[in-house]
Short mmCIF file of N, CA and C and ligand atoms in Angstrom, two decimals:
data_model
loop_
_atom_site.label_atom_id
_atom_site.label_comp_id
_atom_site.label_asym_id
_atom_site.label_seq_id
_atom_site.Cartn_x
_atom_site.Cartn_y
_atom_site.Cartn_z
N MET Z 1 2.69 -16.21 -29.62
CA MET Z 1 2.96 -17.14 -30.92
C MET Z 1 2.32 -19.07 -30.40
N LEU Z 2 1.22 -19.37 -30.91
CA LEU Z 2 0.62 -20.28 -30.22
C LEU Z 2 0.68 -21.82 -30.88
N GLU Z 3 1.08 -21.58 -33.14
CA GLU Z 3 1.06 -22.81 -33.69
C GLU Z 3 2.41 -22.18 -34.22
N ASN Z 4 2.84 -23.60 -34.47
CA ASN Z 4 4.32 -23.22 -35.46
C ASN Z 4 4.57 -24.95 -35.99
N HIS Z 5 4.83 -24.35 -37.12
CA HIS Z 5 5.62 -26.12 -38.13
C HIS Z 5 6.99 -25.51 -38.63
N VAL Z 6 7.63 -27.09 -37.33
CA VAL Z 6 8.82 -26.93 -37.73
C VAL Z 6 9.43 -28.18 -38.13
N THR Z 7 10.52 -28.33 -39.21
CA THR Z 7 11.39 -29.53 -39.10
C THR Z 7 12.52 -29.56 -38.10
N LEU Z 8 12.30 -31.12 -38.13
CA LEU Z 8 13.50 -31.71 -36.77
C LEU Z 8 14.72 -32.04 -37.85
N HIS Z 9 15.68 -32.78 -37.05
CA HIS Z 9 16.99 -33.12 -38.06
C HIS Z 9 16.84 -34.33 -38.72
N ASP Z 10 16.07 -35.28 -38.75
CA ASP Z 10 16.08 -35.99 -39.61
C ASP Z 10 15.02 -35.75 -40.69
N GLY Z 11 14.13 -34.36 -40.70
CA GLY Z 11 13.48 -34.23 -41.68
C GLY Z 11 12.04 -33.88 -41.38
N GLU Z 12 11.67 -34.94 -40.32
CA GLU Z 12 10.58 -34.77 -39.95
C GLU Z 12 10.00 -33.67 -40.28
N LYS Z 13 8.42 -33.64 -40.10
CA LYS Z 13 7.86 -32.73 -40.07
C LYS Z 13 7.07 -32.27 -38.69
N VAL Z 14 6.63 -31.32 -38.47
CA VAL Z 14 5.96 -31.18 -36.87
C VAL Z 14 5.49 -30.05 -37.23
N PHE Z 15 4.16 -30.25 -36.10
CA PHE Z 15 3.24 -29.39 -36.01
C PHE Z 15 2.44 -29.02 -34.16
N ILE Z 16 3.25 -27.75 -34.06
CA ILE Z 16 3.26 -27.46 -32.78
C ILE Z 16 2.30 -26.43 -32.53
N ARG Z 17 1.22 -27.80 -31.39
CA ARG Z 17 -0.23 -26.66 -31.33
C ARG Z 17 -0.03 -26.33 -29.32
N PRO Z 18 -1.61 -25.76 -29.28
CA PRO Z 18 -1.96 -25.82 -27.55
C PRO Z 18 -2.82 -27.68 -27.48
N LEU Z 19 -2.83 -28.27 -26.91
CA LEU Z 19 -2.76 -28.77 -26.62
C LEU Z 19 -4.69 -29.03 -25.68
N LYS Z 20 -5.67 -29.84 -26.38
CA LYS Z 20 -7.07 -29.47 -26.56
C LYS Z 20 -7.07 -31.25 -26.30
N VAL Z 21 -8.20 -31.22 -24.84
CA VAL Z 21 -9.13 -32.26 -25.24
C VAL Z 21 -8.99 -33.22 -25.95
N GLU Z 22 -9.73 -33.22 -26.79
CA GLU Z 22 -9.75 -33.99 -28.27
C GLU Z 22 -8.63 -34.64 -28.19
N HIS Z 23 -7.38 -34.13 -28.04
CA HIS Z 23 -6.09 -34.67 -28.31
C HIS Z 23 -5.70 -36.20 -27.30
N ALA Z 24 -6.81 -36.27 -26.70
CA ALA Z 24 -6.77 -37.35 -24.79
C ALA Z 24 -6.20 -38.65 -25.72
N SER Z 25 -7.16 -39.05 -26.90
CA SER Z 25 -6.72 -40.09 -27.36
C SER Z 25 -5.26 -40.27 -27.88
N LEU Z 26 -4.80 -39.43 -28.20
CA LEU Z 26 -3.02 -39.61 -28.93
C LEU Z 26 -2.39 -39.53 -27.57
N TYR Z 27 -2.93 -39.70 -26.53
CA TYR Z 27 -1.99 -39.65 -25.05
C TYR Z 27 -1.25 -41.27 -24.78
N PRO Z 28 -2.09 -41.76 -24.78
CA PRO Z 28 -1.53 -43.27 -24.27
C PRO Z 28 -0.58 -43.83 -25.17
N ASP Z 29 -0.95 -43.71 -26.45
CA ASP Z 29 0.18 -44.31 -27.71
C ASP Z 29 1.14 -43.21 -27.10
N PHE Z 30 1.38 -42.17 -26.98
CA PHE Z 30 3.13 -41.77 -26.32
C PHE Z 30 3.21 -41.64 -25.36
N LEU Z 31 2.36 -42.35 -24.03
CA LEU Z 31 3.15 -42.10 -23.15
C LEU Z 31 3.53 -44.00 -23.17
N ALA Z 32 3.10 -44.53 -23.61
CA ALA Z 32 3.50 -46.03 -24.08
C ALA Z 32 4.68 -46.25 -24.79
N GLU Z 33 5.21 -44.72 -25.53
CA GLU Z 33 6.76 -45.10 -26.04
C GLU Z 33 7.68 -44.65 -25.56
N VAL Z 34 6.83 -43.96 -24.17
CA VAL Z 34 8.01 -43.59 -23.02
C VAL Z 34 8.60 -44.40 -22.12
N THR Z 35 10.12 -44.08 -21.79
CA THR Z 35 10.28 -45.33 -21.11
C THR Z 35 10.19 -45.14 -19.74
N PRO Z 36 10.35 -45.71 -18.76
CA PRO Z 36 9.55 -45.81 -17.67
C PRO Z 36 11.31 -44.67 -17.04
N ASP Z 37 12.42 -44.91 -17.31
CA ASP Z 37 13.40 -43.93 -16.89
C ASP Z 37 12.98 -42.25 -17.51
N ASP Z 38 12.74 -42.03 -18.53
CA ASP Z 38 11.80 -41.18 -19.03
C ASP Z 38 10.86 -40.52 -18.01
N LEU Z 39 10.41 -41.26 -17.80
CA LEU Z 39 8.88 -41.10 -16.64
C LEU Z 39 9.46 -40.26 -15.73
N ARG Z 40 10.62 -41.27 -15.05
CA ARG Z 40 10.96 -40.83 -13.95
C ARG Z 40 11.50 -39.24 -13.59
N LEU Z 41 12.30 -39.39 -14.74
CA LEU Z 41 12.97 -37.57 -15.12
C LEU Z 41 11.85 -36.57 -15.26
N ARG Z 42 10.72 -37.45 -15.63
CA ARG Z 42 9.93 -35.88 -16.07
C ARG Z 42 9.05 -35.95 -15.16
N PHE Z 43 8.78 -37.05 -14.02
CA PHE Z 43 7.43 -37.01 -12.81
C PHE Z 43 8.31 -37.03 -11.59
N PHE Z 44 9.66 -37.35 -11.83
CA PHE Z 44 10.07 -37.62 -10.32
C PHE Z 44 10.07 -38.97 -9.15
N ALA Z 45 8.84 -39.38 -9.79
CA ALA Z 45 8.70 -40.52 -9.35
C ALA Z 45 9.01 -42.16 -10.23
N PRO Z 46 9.55 -43.19 -9.28
CA PRO Z 46 9.08 -44.58 -10.61
C PRO Z 46 7.95 -44.80 -11.08
N MET Z 47 7.48 -45.38 -12.31
CA MET Z 47 6.74 -45.31 -12.93
C MET Z 47 6.41 -45.89 -13.88
N ARG Z 48 5.70 -47.51 -14.23
CA ARG Z 48 5.69 -48.38 -14.99
C ARG Z 48 5.40 -47.58 -16.18
N GLU Z 49 4.44 -47.18 -15.89
CA GLU Z 49 3.21 -45.64 -17.00
C GLU Z 49 2.17 -45.27 -16.10
N ALA Z 50 1.88 -44.35 -16.84
CA ALA Z 50 0.93 -43.39 -16.77
C ALA Z 50 -0.47 -43.73 -16.21
N ASN Z 51 -0.91 -43.46 -15.65
CA ASN Z 51 -2.00 -44.30 -15.10
C ASN Z 51 -3.56 -43.10 -15.89
N PRO Z 52 -5.16 -43.57 -15.95
CA PRO Z 52 -5.41 -42.59 -16.42
C PRO Z 52 -5.93 -41.45 -16.47
N GLU Z 53 -5.58 -41.40 -14.50
CA GLU Z 53 -6.02 -40.23 -13.84
C GLU Z 53 -4.89 -39.08 -14.13
N LEU Z 54 -3.59 -39.13 -13.91
CA LEU Z 54 -3.26 -38.75 -13.95
C LEU Z 54 -2.92 -38.15 -15.52
N ILE Z 55 -3.40 -38.93 -16.66
CA ILE Z 55 -3.30 -38.56 -17.63
C ILE Z 55 -4.94 -37.08 -18.18
N ASP Z 56 -6.12 -38.01 -17.25
CA ASP Z 56 -6.91 -36.90 -16.84
C ASP Z 56 -6.46 -35.12 -17.43
N LYS Z 57 -5.55 -36.05 -15.61
CA LYS Z 57 -5.51 -34.07 -14.92
C LYS Z 57 -4.19 -33.42 -16.12
N LEU Z 58 -3.68 -33.88 -17.07
CA LEU Z 58 -2.61 -33.13 -17.68
C LEU Z 58 -3.48 -32.81 -18.99
N ILE Z 59 -4.54 -33.44 -19.61
CA ILE Z 59 -5.51 -32.73 -20.52
C ILE Z 59 -5.90 -31.52 -19.59
N HIS Z 60 -6.65 -31.94 -18.53
CA HIS Z 60 -7.91 -31.48 -18.20
C HIS Z 60 -6.83 -29.95 -17.46
N TYR Z 61 -6.53 -29.55 -18.51
CA TYR Z 61 -5.36 -28.65 -17.26
C TYR Z 61 -6.62 -26.97 -17.21
N ASP Z 62 -5.72 -26.03 -16.15
CA ASP Z 62 -6.60 -24.60 -16.42
C ASP Z 62 -6.28 -23.41 -16.86
N PRO Z 63 -7.27 -23.07 -18.26
CA PRO Z 63 -6.15 -22.67 -19.60
C PRO Z 63 -5.83 -21.09 -18.90
N GLU Z 64 -6.52 -20.60 -18.01
CA GLU Z 64 -6.67 -19.35 -17.36
C GLU Z 64 -5.11 -19.21 -16.81
N HIS Z 65 -4.49 -20.27 -16.51
CA HIS Z 65 -3.42 -20.16 -15.57
C HIS Z 65 -2.24 -21.45 -15.83
N ALA Z 66 -2.73 -21.76 -17.12
CA ALA Z 66 -1.61 -22.57 -17.26
C ALA Z 66 -1.74 -22.84 -19.00
N MET Z 67 -0.81 -23.69 -19.62
CA MET Z 67 -0.64 -24.30 -20.99
C MET Z 67 0.21 -24.91 -20.96
N ALA Z 68 -0.97 -25.82 -22.41
CA ALA Z 68 0.36 -27.36 -22.85
C ALA Z 68 0.58 -27.02 -24.18
N PHE Z 69 1.34 -27.62 -24.78
CA PHE Z 69 1.87 -27.37 -26.37
C PHE Z 69 2.09 -28.79 -26.67
N ILE Z 70 1.52 -29.20 -27.48
CA ILE Z 70 0.96 -30.55 -28.17
C ILE Z 70 2.20 -30.54 -29.27
N ALA Z 71 3.20 -31.84 -29.85
CA ALA Z 71 4.15 -31.56 -30.88
C ALA Z 71 3.13 -33.17 -31.68
N ILE Z 72 3.11 -32.64 -32.78
CA ILE Z 72 2.11 -33.74 -33.54
C ILE Z 72 2.56 -33.87 -34.74
N ALA Z 73 3.52 -35.56 -35.09
CA ALA Z 73 3.59 -35.26 -36.16
C ALA Z 73 2.58 -35.13 -37.56
N GLU Z 74 3.04 -34.64 -38.43
CA GLU Z 74 2.41 -34.31 -39.61
C GLU Z 74 2.18 -35.35 -40.98
N THR Z 75 2.92 -36.45 -40.99
CA THR Z 75 2.35 -37.46 -41.64
C THR Z 75 1.58 -38.58 -40.85
N SER Z 76 2.13 -38.76 -39.47
CA SER Z 76 1.61 -40.18 -38.95
C SER Z 76 0.22 -39.53 -38.02
N GLY Z 77 0.17 -38.56 -37.67
CA GLY Z 77 -0.67 -37.61 -36.97
C GLY Z 77 -0.46 -38.52 -35.40
N ARG Z 78 0.60 -38.93 -34.86
CA ARG Z 78 0.87 -39.40 -33.77
C ARG Z 78 1.87 -38.16 -33.20
N MET Z 79 1.29 -37.75 -32.22
CA MET Z 79 2.02 -37.08 -30.42
C MET Z 79 3.21 -38.00 -30.53
N LEU Z 80 4.74 -36.82 -30.42
CA LEU Z 80 5.98 -36.77 -30.12
C LEU Z 80 5.93 -36.00 -29.04
N GLY Z 81 5.35 -35.55 -28.39
CA GLY Z 81 5.88 -34.03 -27.03
C GLY Z 81 5.17 -33.78 -26.75
N VAL Z 82 5.40 -33.27 -25.60
CA VAL Z 82 4.76 -32.20 -24.61
C VAL Z 82 5.07 -31.46 -24.17
N VAL Z 83 4.70 -30.50 -23.70
CA VAL Z 83 5.90 -29.43 -23.54
C VAL Z 83 4.60 -28.03 -22.55
N ARG Z 84 4.96 -28.18 -20.91
CA ARG Z 84 3.30 -27.20 -20.61
C ARG Z 84 4.11 -26.25 -19.40
N LEU Z 85 3.46 -25.39 -19.07
CA LEU Z 85 3.99 -24.22 -18.62
C LEU Z 85 2.75 -23.65 -17.94
N HIS Z 86 2.86 -23.60 -16.14
CA HIS Z 86 1.98 -23.72 -15.31
C HIS Z 86 2.47 -22.15 -14.35
N ASP Z 87 1.54 -21.14 -14.56
CA ASP Z 87 1.76 -19.83 -13.65
C ASP Z 87 2.26 -20.12 -12.13
N ASP Z 88 3.06 -19.07 -11.90
CA ASP Z 88 3.28 -19.26 -10.58
C ASP Z 88 2.29 -18.91 -9.81
N PRO Z 89 1.91 -19.08 -8.48
CA PRO Z 89 0.34 -18.69 -8.25
C PRO Z 89 0.74 -17.23 -7.37
N GLY Z 90 0.47 -16.27 -7.71
CA GLY Z 90 0.83 -15.13 -7.22
C GLY Z 90 1.66 -14.30 -8.20
N GLY Z 91 2.45 -15.09 -9.16
CA GLY Z 91 3.60 -14.21 -9.45
C GLY Z 91 3.32 -14.15 -11.13
N ASP Z 92 4.85 -13.91 -11.37
CA ASP Z 92 5.50 -12.84 -12.96
C ASP Z 92 6.24 -14.36 -13.60
N GLY Z 93 6.12 -15.14 -12.84
CA GLY Z 93 6.96 -16.50 -13.27
C GLY Z 93 5.92 -17.82 -14.27
N GLY Z 94 6.60 -18.89 -14.57
CA GLY Z 94 5.89 -19.67 -14.76
C GLY Z 94 6.81 -20.99 -14.84
N GLU Z 95 6.57 -22.13 -14.48
CA GLU Z 95 6.72 -23.20 -14.18
C GLU Z 95 6.58 -24.40 -15.09
N PHE Z 96 7.56 -24.78 -16.10
CA PHE Z 96 7.83 -25.38 -16.96
C PHE Z 96 7.72 -27.51 -16.54
N ALA Z 97 7.52 -28.10 -17.81
CA ALA Z 97 7.95 -29.50 -17.89
C ALA Z 97 7.86 -30.16 -19.00
N ILE Z 98 8.84 -30.59 -19.18
CA ILE Z 98 8.68 -31.15 -20.79
C ILE Z 98 9.26 -32.79 -21.31
N LEU Z 99 8.22 -33.11 -21.79
CA LEU Z 99 8.38 -34.73 -22.61
C LEU Z 99 8.78 -34.90 -23.87
N VAL Z 100 9.59 -35.96 -24.20
CA VAL Z 100 9.71 -35.99 -25.26
C VAL Z 100 9.59 -37.62 -25.86
N ARG Z 101 8.87 -38.12 -26.76
CA ARG Z 101 8.70 -39.45 -27.41
C ARG Z 101 9.97 -39.75 -27.47
N SER Z 102 10.03 -41.33 -26.45
CA SER Z 102 11.59 -41.68 -26.30
C SER Z 102 12.65 -41.71 -27.35
N GLN Z 103 12.05 -42.53 -28.48
CA GLN Z 103 12.72 -43.25 -29.37
C GLN Z 103 13.66 -41.62 -29.97
N LEU Z 104 13.08 -40.53 -30.08
CA LEU Z 104 13.40 -39.71 -30.80
C LEU Z 104 13.89 -38.47 -30.07
N LYS Z 105 14.14 -38.80 -29.04
CA LYS Z 105 14.86 -38.59 -28.07
C LYS Z 105 16.57 -38.09 -28.95
N GLY Z 106 16.88 -36.38 -29.11
CA GLY Z 106 17.61 -36.28 -29.97
C GLY Z 106 17.92 -35.93 -31.48
N HIS Z 107 16.76 -35.86 -31.77
CA HIS Z 107 16.37 -35.32 -33.13
C HIS Z 107 16.19 -34.04 -33.41
N GLY Z 108 16.09 -33.00 -31.97
CA GLY Z 108 15.58 -30.93 -31.82
C GLY Z 108 14.32 -31.03 -30.78
N LEU Z 109 13.63 -31.95 -31.50
CA LEU Z 109 11.97 -32.27 -30.84
C LEU Z 109 12.03 -31.45 -29.15
N GLY Z 110 13.09 -31.15 -29.13
CA GLY Z 110 13.30 -30.79 -27.38
C GLY Z 110 13.26 -29.28 -27.10
N TRP Z 111 14.40 -28.90 -27.88
CA TRP Z 111 14.73 -27.77 -27.87
C TRP Z 111 13.90 -26.42 -29.19
N LEU Z 112 13.30 -27.16 -30.11
CA LEU Z 112 12.49 -26.47 -30.54
C LEU Z 112 11.14 -25.91 -29.84
N MET Z 113 10.21 -27.15 -28.70
CA MET Z 113 9.46 -27.22 -27.98
C MET Z 113 10.02 -25.96 -26.91
N MET Z 114 11.18 -26.04 -26.17
CA MET Z 114 11.64 -25.72 -24.85
C MET Z 114 11.32 -23.39 -26.08
N LYS Z 115 11.96 -23.53 -27.03
CA LYS Z 115 12.04 -21.96 -27.84
C LYS Z 115 10.63 -21.61 -27.98
N HIS Z 116 9.92 -22.81 -28.38
CA HIS Z 116 7.86 -22.63 -28.20
C HIS Z 116 7.43 -22.22 -27.35
N MET Z 117 7.45 -22.68 -26.05
CA MET Z 117 6.93 -22.28 -24.94
C MET Z 117 7.89 -21.03 -24.19
N ILE Z 118 9.41 -20.69 -24.89
CA ILE Z 118 9.83 -19.66 -24.13
C ILE Z 118 9.14 -18.31 -24.74
N THR Z 119 8.98 -18.31 -26.28
CA THR Z 119 8.44 -17.45 -26.79
C THR Z 119 7.46 -17.06 -26.94
N TYR Z 120 6.10 -18.07 -26.24
CA TYR Z 120 5.12 -18.18 -25.56
C TYR Z 120 5.03 -16.56 -24.15
N ALA Z 121 5.83 -17.68 -23.54
CA ALA Z 121 5.91 -17.14 -22.21
C ALA Z 121 6.38 -15.14 -22.49
N GLN Z 122 7.17 -15.22 -22.92
CA GLN Z 122 7.50 -13.83 -23.65
C GLN Z 122 6.46 -13.33 -23.55
N GLU Z 123 6.12 -13.75 -25.07
CA GLU Z 123 4.33 -12.47 -25.27
C GLU Z 123 3.52 -12.30 -24.21
N LYS Z 124 3.20 -13.46 -22.86
CA LYS Z 124 2.83 -13.36 -22.22
C LYS Z 124 2.98 -12.17 -21.51
N GLY Z 125 4.43 -11.75 -21.29
CA GLY Z 125 4.58 -11.20 -20.54
C GLY Z 125 4.97 -11.27 -18.78
N LEU Z 126 5.36 -12.76 -18.78
CA LEU Z 126 5.83 -13.13 -18.34
C LEU Z 126 7.26 -12.55 -17.57
N GLU Z 127 8.19 -12.77 -16.34
CA GLU Z 127 9.49 -12.31 -16.33
C GLU Z 127 10.41 -13.62 -16.33
N THR Z 128 9.62 -14.75 -16.03
CA THR Z 128 10.84 -15.57 -15.98
C THR Z 128 10.28 -17.16 -16.56
N VAL Z 129 10.39 -18.16 -16.47
CA VAL Z 129 10.42 -19.48 -16.82
C VAL Z 129 11.55 -20.03 -16.13
N HIS Z 130 10.77 -21.52 -15.24
CA HIS Z 130 12.10 -22.35 -14.20
C HIS Z 130 11.75 -23.75 -14.63
N GLY Z 131 11.90 -24.30 -14.27
CA GLY Z 131 11.64 -25.79 -14.01
C GLY Z 131 12.41 -26.01 -12.91
N GLN Z 132 12.59 -27.77 -12.71
CA GLN Z 132 13.04 -28.61 -11.68
C GLN Z 132 13.46 -29.46 -12.79
N VAL Z 133 14.81 -29.81 -12.62
CA VAL Z 133 15.40 -31.11 -13.20
C VAL Z 133 15.57 -31.86 -12.41
N LEU Z 134 16.49 -33.10 -12.42
CA LEU Z 134 17.39 -33.76 -11.25
C LEU Z 134 18.39 -33.97 -11.56
N ALA Z 135 19.55 -33.86 -10.99
CA ALA Z 135 20.34 -33.38 -10.95
C ALA Z 135 21.46 -34.55 -12.29
N GLU Z 136 21.07 -36.09 -11.82
CA GLU Z 136 21.70 -36.54 -12.88
C GLU Z 136 21.03 -36.56 -14.53
N ASN Z 137 20.07 -35.62 -14.82
CA ASN Z 137 18.98 -35.21 -15.90
C ASN Z 137 20.00 -34.42 -17.21
N THR Z 138 21.40 -34.46 -17.09
CA THR Z 138 22.54 -34.00 -17.74
C THR Z 138 22.53 -33.59 -18.86
N THR Z 139 21.44 -33.93 -20.20
CA THR Z 139 20.92 -34.17 -21.15
C THR Z 139 20.09 -32.67 -21.13
N MET Z 140 19.16 -32.47 -19.89
CA MET Z 140 18.14 -31.36 -19.85
C MET Z 140 19.15 -30.41 -19.54
N LEU Z 141 19.67 -29.91 -18.37
CA LEU Z 141 20.62 -29.40 -17.94
C LEU Z 141 21.55 -28.84 -18.98
N GLN Z 142 22.30 -29.34 -19.73
CA GLN Z 142 22.83 -28.82 -21.24
C GLN Z 142 21.95 -27.65 -21.74
N MET Z 143 20.74 -29.07 -22.20
CA MET Z 143 19.92 -28.22 -22.89
C MET Z 143 19.66 -26.60 -22.65
N CYS Z 144 19.19 -26.74 -21.33
CA CYS Z 144 18.95 -25.64 -20.44
C CYS Z 144 19.65 -24.65 -20.24
N ALA Z 145 21.39 -25.00 -20.37
CA ALA Z 145 22.25 -23.86 -20.26
C ALA Z 145 22.08 -23.24 -21.04
N GLU Z 146 21.91 -24.05 -22.57
CA GLU Z 146 22.41 -23.14 -23.91
C GLU Z 146 21.26 -22.46 -24.46
N LEU Z 147 20.39 -22.92 -23.41
CA LEU Z 147 18.99 -21.82 -24.34
C LEU Z 147 18.98 -20.82 -22.65
N GLY Z 148 20.54 -20.04 -22.40
CA GLY Z 148 20.21 -18.99 -21.75
C GLY Z 148 20.06 -19.25 -19.77
N PHE Z 149 19.27 -20.79 -19.59
CA PHE Z 149 18.87 -20.75 -18.60
C PHE Z 149 20.32 -20.38 -17.38
N HIS Z 150 20.10 -20.23 -16.27
CA HIS Z 150 20.41 -20.30 -14.58
C HIS Z 150 20.49 -21.66 -14.30
N VAL Z 151 21.42 -22.31 -13.83
CA VAL Z 151 21.00 -23.60 -13.32
C VAL Z 151 21.80 -23.16 -11.75
N ALA Z 152 20.70 -23.64 -10.68
CA ALA Z 152 21.34 -23.55 -9.23
C ALA Z 152 20.38 -24.83 -8.14
N GLU Z 153 20.69 -24.89 -7.18
CA GLU Z 153 20.90 -26.36 -6.68
C GLU Z 153 19.12 -26.14 -5.70
N GLU Z 154 18.80 -26.64 -5.92
CA GLU Z 154 16.77 -26.72 -5.33
C GLU Z 154 16.94 -27.00 -3.90
N ALA Z 155 16.98 -26.04 -3.29
CA ALA Z 155 17.51 -25.97 -1.77
C ALA Z 155 16.42 -27.31 -1.14
N SER Z 156 15.10 -27.09 -1.14
CA SER Z 156 14.85 -28.00 -0.27
C SER Z 156 14.36 -29.35 -1.22
N GLU Z 157 14.82 -29.69 -2.31
CA GLU Z 157 15.16 -31.39 -2.21
C GLU Z 157 16.70 -31.55 -2.89
N ARG Z 158 17.03 -32.71 -2.01
CA ARG Z 158 18.28 -32.67 -2.66
C ARG Z 158 18.02 -33.66 -4.09
N GLY Z 159 19.00 -33.14 -4.73
CA GLY Z 159 19.85 -34.09 -5.69
C GLY Z 159 18.62 -33.32 -7.16
N VAL Z 160 17.71 -32.26 -6.99
CA VAL Z 160 17.16 -31.99 -8.03
C VAL Z 160 17.64 -30.34 -7.82
N LYS Z 161 17.90 -29.68 -8.94
CA LYS Z 161 18.71 -28.42 -9.20
C LYS Z 161 17.34 -27.64 -9.75
N VAL Z 162 16.53 -26.51 -9.99
CA VAL Z 162 16.25 -25.55 -10.47
C VAL Z 162 16.91 -24.69 -11.31
N VAL Z 163 16.22 -24.94 -12.74
CA VAL Z 163 17.18 -23.65 -13.40
C VAL Z 163 15.60 -22.58 -14.30
N THR Z 164 16.04 -21.39 -13.74
CA THR Z 164 15.31 -20.27 -13.97
C THR Z 164 16.42 -19.70 -15.30
N LEU Z 165 15.06 -18.90 -16.38
CA LEU Z 165 15.58 -17.96 -18.14
C LEU Z 165 14.87 -17.09 -17.37
N PRO Z 166 15.85 -15.75 -17.02
CA PRO Z 166 15.24 -14.07 -16.92
C PRO Z 166 14.93 -13.88 -18.28
N LEU Z 167 13.78 -13.61 -18.82
CA LEU Z 167 13.11 -13.16 -19.63
C LEU Z 167 13.39 -11.85 -20.43
N HIS Z 168 13.30 -11.09 -19.81
CA HIS Z 168 13.94 -9.85 -20.53
C HIS Z 168 15.31 -9.41 -20.34
N GLU Z 169 15.91 -10.50 -19.93
CA GLU Z 169 17.69 -10.67 -20.57
C GLU Z 169 17.14 -11.14 -21.63
N LEU Z 170 16.33 -11.32 -22.48
CA LEU Z 170 16.56 -12.15 -23.80
C LEU Z 170 15.88 -11.22 -25.67
N PRO Z 171 16.62 -11.63 -26.35
CA PRO Z 171 16.34 -10.62 -27.46
C PRO Z 171 14.50 -11.80 -27.73
N THR Z 172 13.89 -11.55 -28.07
CA THR Z 172 12.45 -12.03 -28.57
C THR Z 172 13.05 -13.12 -29.70
N LEU Z 173 12.58 -14.04 -29.14
CA LEU Z 173 13.29 -15.65 -29.79
C LEU Z 173 12.18 -16.12 -30.85
N THR Z 174 12.48 -16.16 -32.14
CA THR Z 174 11.99 -17.56 -33.01
C THR Z 174 12.24 -18.07 -32.66
N ALA Z 175 11.69 -19.49 -32.95
CA ALA Z 175 11.74 -20.87 -32.70
C ALA Z 175 12.20 -21.99 -33.63
N HIS Z 176 12.91 -20.82 -35.27
CA HIS Z 176 13.70 -21.82 -35.62
C HIS Z 176 15.04 -21.21 -36.01
C1 COA H 201 15.30 -33.80 -22.47
C2 COA H 201 14.49 -34.00 -23.58
C3 COA H 201 12.90 -33.05 -23.35
C4 COA H 201 15.60 -33.42 -24.30
O1 COA H 201 14.33 -33.76 -25.59
P1 COA H 201 14.85 -34.56 -27.12
O2 COA H 201 14.06 -33.71 -28.25
O3 COA H 201 15.36 -34.97 -27.04
O4 COA H 201 16.45 -32.85 -27.16
P2 COA H 201 16.67 -32.44 -28.85
O5 COA H 201 17.28 -33.15 -29.13
O6 COA H 201 15.94 -31.26 -29.20
O7 COA H 201 18.03 -31.62 -28.49
C5 COA H 201 19.39 -32.31 -27.37
C6 COA H 201 20.77 -32.10 -27.93
O8 COA H 201 20.57 -31.20 -28.67
C7 COA H 201 21.08 -30.05 -28.58
N1 COA H 201 20.46 -29.11 -29.74
C8 COA H 201 19.07 -29.53 -30.44
N2 COA H 201 18.62 -28.35 -31.04
C9 COA H 201 19.50 -27.61 -31.09
C10 COA H 201 19.32 -26.62 -32.02
N3 COA H 201 19.06 -25.87 -32.89
N4 COA H 201 20.51 -25.61 -31.84
C11 COA H 201 21.66 -25.82 -30.58
N5 COA H 201 21.35 -26.93 -30.08
C12 COA H 201 20.79 -27.50 -29.69
C13 COA H 201 20.12 -29.26 -27.32
O9 COA H 201 21.47 -28.65 -26.74
C14 COA H 201 21.28 -30.78 -26.72
O10 COA H 201 22.50 -31.48 -27.03
P3 COA H 201 23.22 -32.99 -27.73
O11 COA H 201 22.21 -33.74 -27.91
O12 COA H 201 24.63 -32.49 -27.87
O13 COA H 201 23.33 -33.50 -26.22
C15 COA H 201 13.56 -35.16 -23.35
O14 COA H 201 15.29 -35.68 -23.48
C16 COA H 201 12.74 -35.75 -22.38
O15 COA H 201 11.69 -36.29 -22.14
N6 COA H 201 13.97 -36.79 -21.43
C17 COA H 201 12.43 -37.21 -20.67
C18 COA H 201 12.02 -35.96 -19.35
C19 COA H 201 12.83 -34.69 -18.84
O16 COA H 201 13.89 -34.90 -19.28
N7 COA H 201 12.11 -33.84 -19.02
C20 COA H 201 12.70 -32.54 -18.15
C21 COA H 201 12.54 -32.79 -16.86
S1 COA H 201 11.07 -31.82 -17.10
#
């Protein structure tokens, strides 16, 4: 599944689709509305704002080894969130990362994007998806637990948890 139309808790209609180079112009407005704290939860480093080099890297991913989905508000055309999945080198898993526009947190978009990414990974035939989450990021850890992820300490980094979802344990998900 590459594209999906979803509705948030507040009724907002959102189109989730693969991120393409032509979406580059939506990124600055999106990241300008992500708080420094949320940027730190996503990138694990203090950041007042994302620099052009980082945006360029996020947009020009290698489609052979990675996928990114963008969420676009159907009425305004604004970028509301992004979830990425990068293949493990030589493995059967993928590492995800997700970011939602800060003012939109709690409206259900993160959950829907995670389900979209998980369904894509299942259809791709991956065995697991996993991600790193700061231990203080209780919203994300709780959401992952509700989605069926196992949560463990990251051996190599203090204060970081690794969340892993074995896809063969799951029924095929639908994004609704
Ligand atoms: C973490 C993050 C992605 C969550 O996104 P979000 O859109 O705010 O999350 P949602 O609104 O979908 O879900 C959050 C809540 O709803 C629950 N939820 C949402 N939709 C649901 C559904 N359909 N069924 C059951 N539970 C649902 C979640 O478990 C969670 O519970 P809570 O609000 O009671 O705490 C977002 O806060 C974010 O971008 N944070 C900064 C970056 C980050 O932390 N990234 C993670 C590391 S890669």
